[in-house]
Coordinates of C-alpha atoms in Angstrom, one line a residue:
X1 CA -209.0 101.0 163.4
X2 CA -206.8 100.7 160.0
X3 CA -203.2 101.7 160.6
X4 CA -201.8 103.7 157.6
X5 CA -199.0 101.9 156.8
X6 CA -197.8 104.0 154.0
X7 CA -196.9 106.5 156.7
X8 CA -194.9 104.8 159.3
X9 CA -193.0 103.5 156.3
X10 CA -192.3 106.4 154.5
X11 CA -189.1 106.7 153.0
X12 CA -187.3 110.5 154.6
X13 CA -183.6 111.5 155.0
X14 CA -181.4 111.5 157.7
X15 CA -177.8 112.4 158.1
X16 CA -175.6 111.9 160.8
X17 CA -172.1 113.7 161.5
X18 CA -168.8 111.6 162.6
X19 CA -165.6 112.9 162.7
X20 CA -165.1 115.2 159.8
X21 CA -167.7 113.5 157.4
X22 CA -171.6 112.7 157.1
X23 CA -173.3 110.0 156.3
X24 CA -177.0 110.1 154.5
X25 CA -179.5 107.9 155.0
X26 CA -182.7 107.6 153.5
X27 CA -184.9 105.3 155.9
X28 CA -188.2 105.2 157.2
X29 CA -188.4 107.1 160.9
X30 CA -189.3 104.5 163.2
X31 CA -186.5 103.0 162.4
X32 CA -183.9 105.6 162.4
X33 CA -185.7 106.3 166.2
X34 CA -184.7 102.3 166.9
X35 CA -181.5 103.3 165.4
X36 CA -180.8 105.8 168.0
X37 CA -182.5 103.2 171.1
X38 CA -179.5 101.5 170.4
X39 CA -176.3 103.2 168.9
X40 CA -174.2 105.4 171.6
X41 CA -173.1 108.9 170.6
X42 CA -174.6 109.1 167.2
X43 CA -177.4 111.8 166.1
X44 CA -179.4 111.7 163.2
X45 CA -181.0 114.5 161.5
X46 CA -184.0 114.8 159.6
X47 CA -183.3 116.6 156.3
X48 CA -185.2 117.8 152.9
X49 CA -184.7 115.7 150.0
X50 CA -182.1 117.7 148.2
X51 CA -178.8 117.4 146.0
X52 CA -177.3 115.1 148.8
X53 CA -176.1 111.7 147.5
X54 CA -177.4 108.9 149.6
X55 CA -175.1 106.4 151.3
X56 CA -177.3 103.7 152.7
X57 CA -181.3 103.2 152.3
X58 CA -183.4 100.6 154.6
X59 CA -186.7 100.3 152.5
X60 CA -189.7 98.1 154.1
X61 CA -191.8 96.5 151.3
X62 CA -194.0 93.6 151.2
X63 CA -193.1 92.7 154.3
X64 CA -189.5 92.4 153.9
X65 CA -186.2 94.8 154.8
X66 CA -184.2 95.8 152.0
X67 CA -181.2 97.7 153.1
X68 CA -178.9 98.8 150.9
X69 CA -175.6 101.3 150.3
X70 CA -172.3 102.7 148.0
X71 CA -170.1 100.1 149.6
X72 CA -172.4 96.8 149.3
X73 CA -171.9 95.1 146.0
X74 CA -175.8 93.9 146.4
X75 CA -178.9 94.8 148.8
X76 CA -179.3 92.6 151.8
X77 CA -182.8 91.4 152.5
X78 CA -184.3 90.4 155.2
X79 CA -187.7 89.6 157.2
X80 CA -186.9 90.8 160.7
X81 CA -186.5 94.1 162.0
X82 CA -183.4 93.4 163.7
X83 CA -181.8 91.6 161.5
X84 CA -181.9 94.8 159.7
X85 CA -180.8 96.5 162.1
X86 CA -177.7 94.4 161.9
X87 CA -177.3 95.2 158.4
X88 CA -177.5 98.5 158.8
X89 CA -175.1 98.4 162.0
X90 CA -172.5 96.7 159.3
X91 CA -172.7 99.6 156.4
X92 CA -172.3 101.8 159.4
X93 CA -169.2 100.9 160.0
X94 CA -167.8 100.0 156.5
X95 CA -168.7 103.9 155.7
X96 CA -167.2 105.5 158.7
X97 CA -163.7 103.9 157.4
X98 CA -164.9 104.7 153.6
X99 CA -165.2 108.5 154.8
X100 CA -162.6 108.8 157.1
X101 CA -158.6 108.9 156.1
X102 CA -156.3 106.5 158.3
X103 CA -158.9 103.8 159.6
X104 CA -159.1 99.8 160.1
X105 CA -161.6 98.2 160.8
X106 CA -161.1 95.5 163.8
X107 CA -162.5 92.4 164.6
X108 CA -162.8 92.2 168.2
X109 CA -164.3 92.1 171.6
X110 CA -162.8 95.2 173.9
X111 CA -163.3 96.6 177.0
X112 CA -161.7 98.1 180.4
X113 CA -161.0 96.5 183.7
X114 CA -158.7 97.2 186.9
X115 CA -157.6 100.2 185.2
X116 CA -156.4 98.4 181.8
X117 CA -157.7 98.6 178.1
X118 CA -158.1 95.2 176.9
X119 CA -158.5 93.6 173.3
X120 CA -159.3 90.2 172.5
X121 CA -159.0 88.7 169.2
X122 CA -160.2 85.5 168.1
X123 CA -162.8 83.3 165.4
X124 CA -166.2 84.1 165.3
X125 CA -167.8 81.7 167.8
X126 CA -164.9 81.3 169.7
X127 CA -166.9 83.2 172.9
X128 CA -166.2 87.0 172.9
X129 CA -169.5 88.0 172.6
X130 CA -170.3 86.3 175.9
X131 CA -167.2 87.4 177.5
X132 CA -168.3 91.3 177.1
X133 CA -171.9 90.2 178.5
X134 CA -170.0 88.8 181.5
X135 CA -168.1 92.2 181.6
X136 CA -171.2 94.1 180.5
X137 CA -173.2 92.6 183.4
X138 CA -170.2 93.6 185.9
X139 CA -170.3 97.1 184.9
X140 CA -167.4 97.0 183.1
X141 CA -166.6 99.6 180.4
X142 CA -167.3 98.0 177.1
X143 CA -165.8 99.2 173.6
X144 CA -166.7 96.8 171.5
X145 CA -168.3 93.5 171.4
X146 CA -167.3 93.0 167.8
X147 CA -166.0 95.9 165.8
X148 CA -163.6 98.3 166.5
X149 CA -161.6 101.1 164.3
X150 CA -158.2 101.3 165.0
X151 CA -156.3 104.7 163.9
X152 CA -153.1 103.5 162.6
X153 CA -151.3 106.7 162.4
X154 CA -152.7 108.0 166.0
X155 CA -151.7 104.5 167.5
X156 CA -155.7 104.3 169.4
X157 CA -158.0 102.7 169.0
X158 CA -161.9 104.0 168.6
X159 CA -165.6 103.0 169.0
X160 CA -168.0 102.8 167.3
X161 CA -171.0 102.9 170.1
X162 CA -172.6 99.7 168.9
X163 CA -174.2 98.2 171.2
X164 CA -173.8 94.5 173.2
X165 CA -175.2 92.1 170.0
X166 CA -176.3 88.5 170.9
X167 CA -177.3 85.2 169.0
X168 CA -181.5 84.5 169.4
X169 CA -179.2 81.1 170.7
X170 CA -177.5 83.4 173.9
X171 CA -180.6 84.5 175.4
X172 CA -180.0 80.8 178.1
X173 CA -176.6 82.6 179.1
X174 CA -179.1 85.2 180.5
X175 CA -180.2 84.1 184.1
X176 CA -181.2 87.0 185.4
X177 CA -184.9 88.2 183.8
X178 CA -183.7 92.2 184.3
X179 CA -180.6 91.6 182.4
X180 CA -182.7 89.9 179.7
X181 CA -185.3 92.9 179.6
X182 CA -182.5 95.2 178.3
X183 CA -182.1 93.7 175.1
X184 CA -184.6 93.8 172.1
X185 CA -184.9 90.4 171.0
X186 CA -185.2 89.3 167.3
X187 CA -185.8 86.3 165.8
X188 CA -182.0 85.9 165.3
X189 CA -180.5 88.6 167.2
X190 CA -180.0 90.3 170.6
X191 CA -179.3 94.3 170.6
X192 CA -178.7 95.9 174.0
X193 CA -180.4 99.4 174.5
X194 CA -177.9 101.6 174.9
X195 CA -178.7 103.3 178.4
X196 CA -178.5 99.9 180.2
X197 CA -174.5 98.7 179.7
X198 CA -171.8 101.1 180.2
X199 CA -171.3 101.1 175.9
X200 CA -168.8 103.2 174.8
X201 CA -170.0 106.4 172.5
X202 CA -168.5 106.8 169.4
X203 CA -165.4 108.0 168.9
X204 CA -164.4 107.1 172.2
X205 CA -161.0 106.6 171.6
X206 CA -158.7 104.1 173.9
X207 CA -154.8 103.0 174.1
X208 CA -154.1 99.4 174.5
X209 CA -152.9 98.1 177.3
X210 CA -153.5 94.3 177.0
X211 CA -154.0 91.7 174.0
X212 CA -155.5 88.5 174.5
X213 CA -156.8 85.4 172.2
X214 CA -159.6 83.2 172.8
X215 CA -158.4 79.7 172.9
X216 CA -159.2 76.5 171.9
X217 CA -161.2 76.1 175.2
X218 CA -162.3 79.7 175.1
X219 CA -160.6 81.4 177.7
X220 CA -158.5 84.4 177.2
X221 CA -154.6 83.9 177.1
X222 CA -152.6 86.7 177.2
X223 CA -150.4 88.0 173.7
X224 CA -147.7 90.3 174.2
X225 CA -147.9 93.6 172.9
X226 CA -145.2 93.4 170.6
X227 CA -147.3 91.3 168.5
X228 CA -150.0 93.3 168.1
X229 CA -149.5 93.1 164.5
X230 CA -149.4 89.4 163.8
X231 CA -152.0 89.1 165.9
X232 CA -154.6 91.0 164.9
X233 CA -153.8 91.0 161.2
X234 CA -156.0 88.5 160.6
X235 CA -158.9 89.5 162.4
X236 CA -158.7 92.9 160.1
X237 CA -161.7 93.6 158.1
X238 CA -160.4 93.8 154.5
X239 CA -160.6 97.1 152.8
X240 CA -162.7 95.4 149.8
X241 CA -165.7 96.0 152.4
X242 CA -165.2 99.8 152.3
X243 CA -164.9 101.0 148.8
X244 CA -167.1 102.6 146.9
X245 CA -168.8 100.0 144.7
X246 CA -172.4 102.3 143.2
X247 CA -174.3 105.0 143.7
X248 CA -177.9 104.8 145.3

């Protein structure tokens, strides 16, 4: 039995509400329904082509994923479907900050514990995406495994529901084969479905009780508050990531 593939790829429009702005989407279905496996607190409607500017399109053609939006300066390609859902995951979150007034974009891992709301900063591959699976896997409230919006005039900070995200190269820090089984696994990445971990929804929004750094042997050591600033400064995502650069 032929499988019509010009149906489950159809292109049709979604839009999802955050905050006091929407975001349109123009993606085939199945994915938008992967989306939503996936993503905490976020709904996505179907809509009728109309007058509605588009803000990010994932097209599948000739077996690739092109996924594109107003604040990428070019498409991002891509042969595996979660790959693209990465992609997707990052114009997410540049267009939440390019909509919404008084946002910054964090790099981070975050989550709750004895009470307190804790932020770590630190490289990339410096270990804070297996310190939330640790804390993921003990039940712990998790806020972000790696980017988080911080409201500068509110003094909170918010997430974004994404869910737990792992390197293909993680998937040995997994023991347990139940644990494994609640992640999709790509050829590259890991993506946690989001009724398994206890994944903050977006919009979830969080004052800080402790700072940490991952050091140079990648444990957490503790940064006083007072420095949030200098701390974190450069883990923010520049604002260069968020403008608008085209229309669709």
């Amino acid at each position: 039995m032929e499988i019509d593939t010009s149906t489950i790829y159809k292109q049709q429009k979604f839009t999802t509400e955050l905050f006091s702005s929407s975001i349109c989407i123009t993606a085939p279905s199945f994915f938008i329904d992967l989306v939503e496996a996936t993503l905490n607190g976020w709904s996505f409607t179907e809509k009728k082509p109309d007058f509605i500017k588009t803000d990010v399109v994932v097209l599948y053609q000739n077996d690739l994923f092109h996924i594109d939006s107003i604040v990428l300066d070019e498409p991002k390609v891509v042969d595996d479907l979660l790959d693209a859902l990465n992609e997707f995951f990052l114009c997410l979150s540049y267009l939440v900050v390019n909509k919404t007034k008084g946002l910054k974009l964090l790099h981070c891992a975050s989550y709750a514990e004895a009470g307190k709301n804790i932020i770590t900063v630190g490289p990339k591959n410096s270990g804070k995406s297996e310190l939330i699976l640790s804390k993921a896997i003990a039940g712990k409230r998790i806020y972000s495994d790696d980017l988080l919006l911080w409201s500068i005039r509110e003094g909170v900070f918010i997430s974004l529901g994404l869910p737990l995200r792992l390197r293909k190269t993680a998937v040995s820090l997994i023991k347990d084969k139940s644990i494994k089984e609640k992640f999709l696994i790509g050829k590259n990445i890991l993506y946690s479905h989001r009724n398994f971990f206890d994944n903050a929804k977006l919009g979830t929004s969080f004052s800080l009780d402790e700072l940490k750094i991952m050091d140079k042997n990648f444990k957490e050591k503790d940064v006083p508050i007072y420095k949030l600033l200098t701390c974190i400064e450069p883990y923010l995502i520049d604002d260069r990531f968020f403008s608008h650069k085209k229309n669709l």
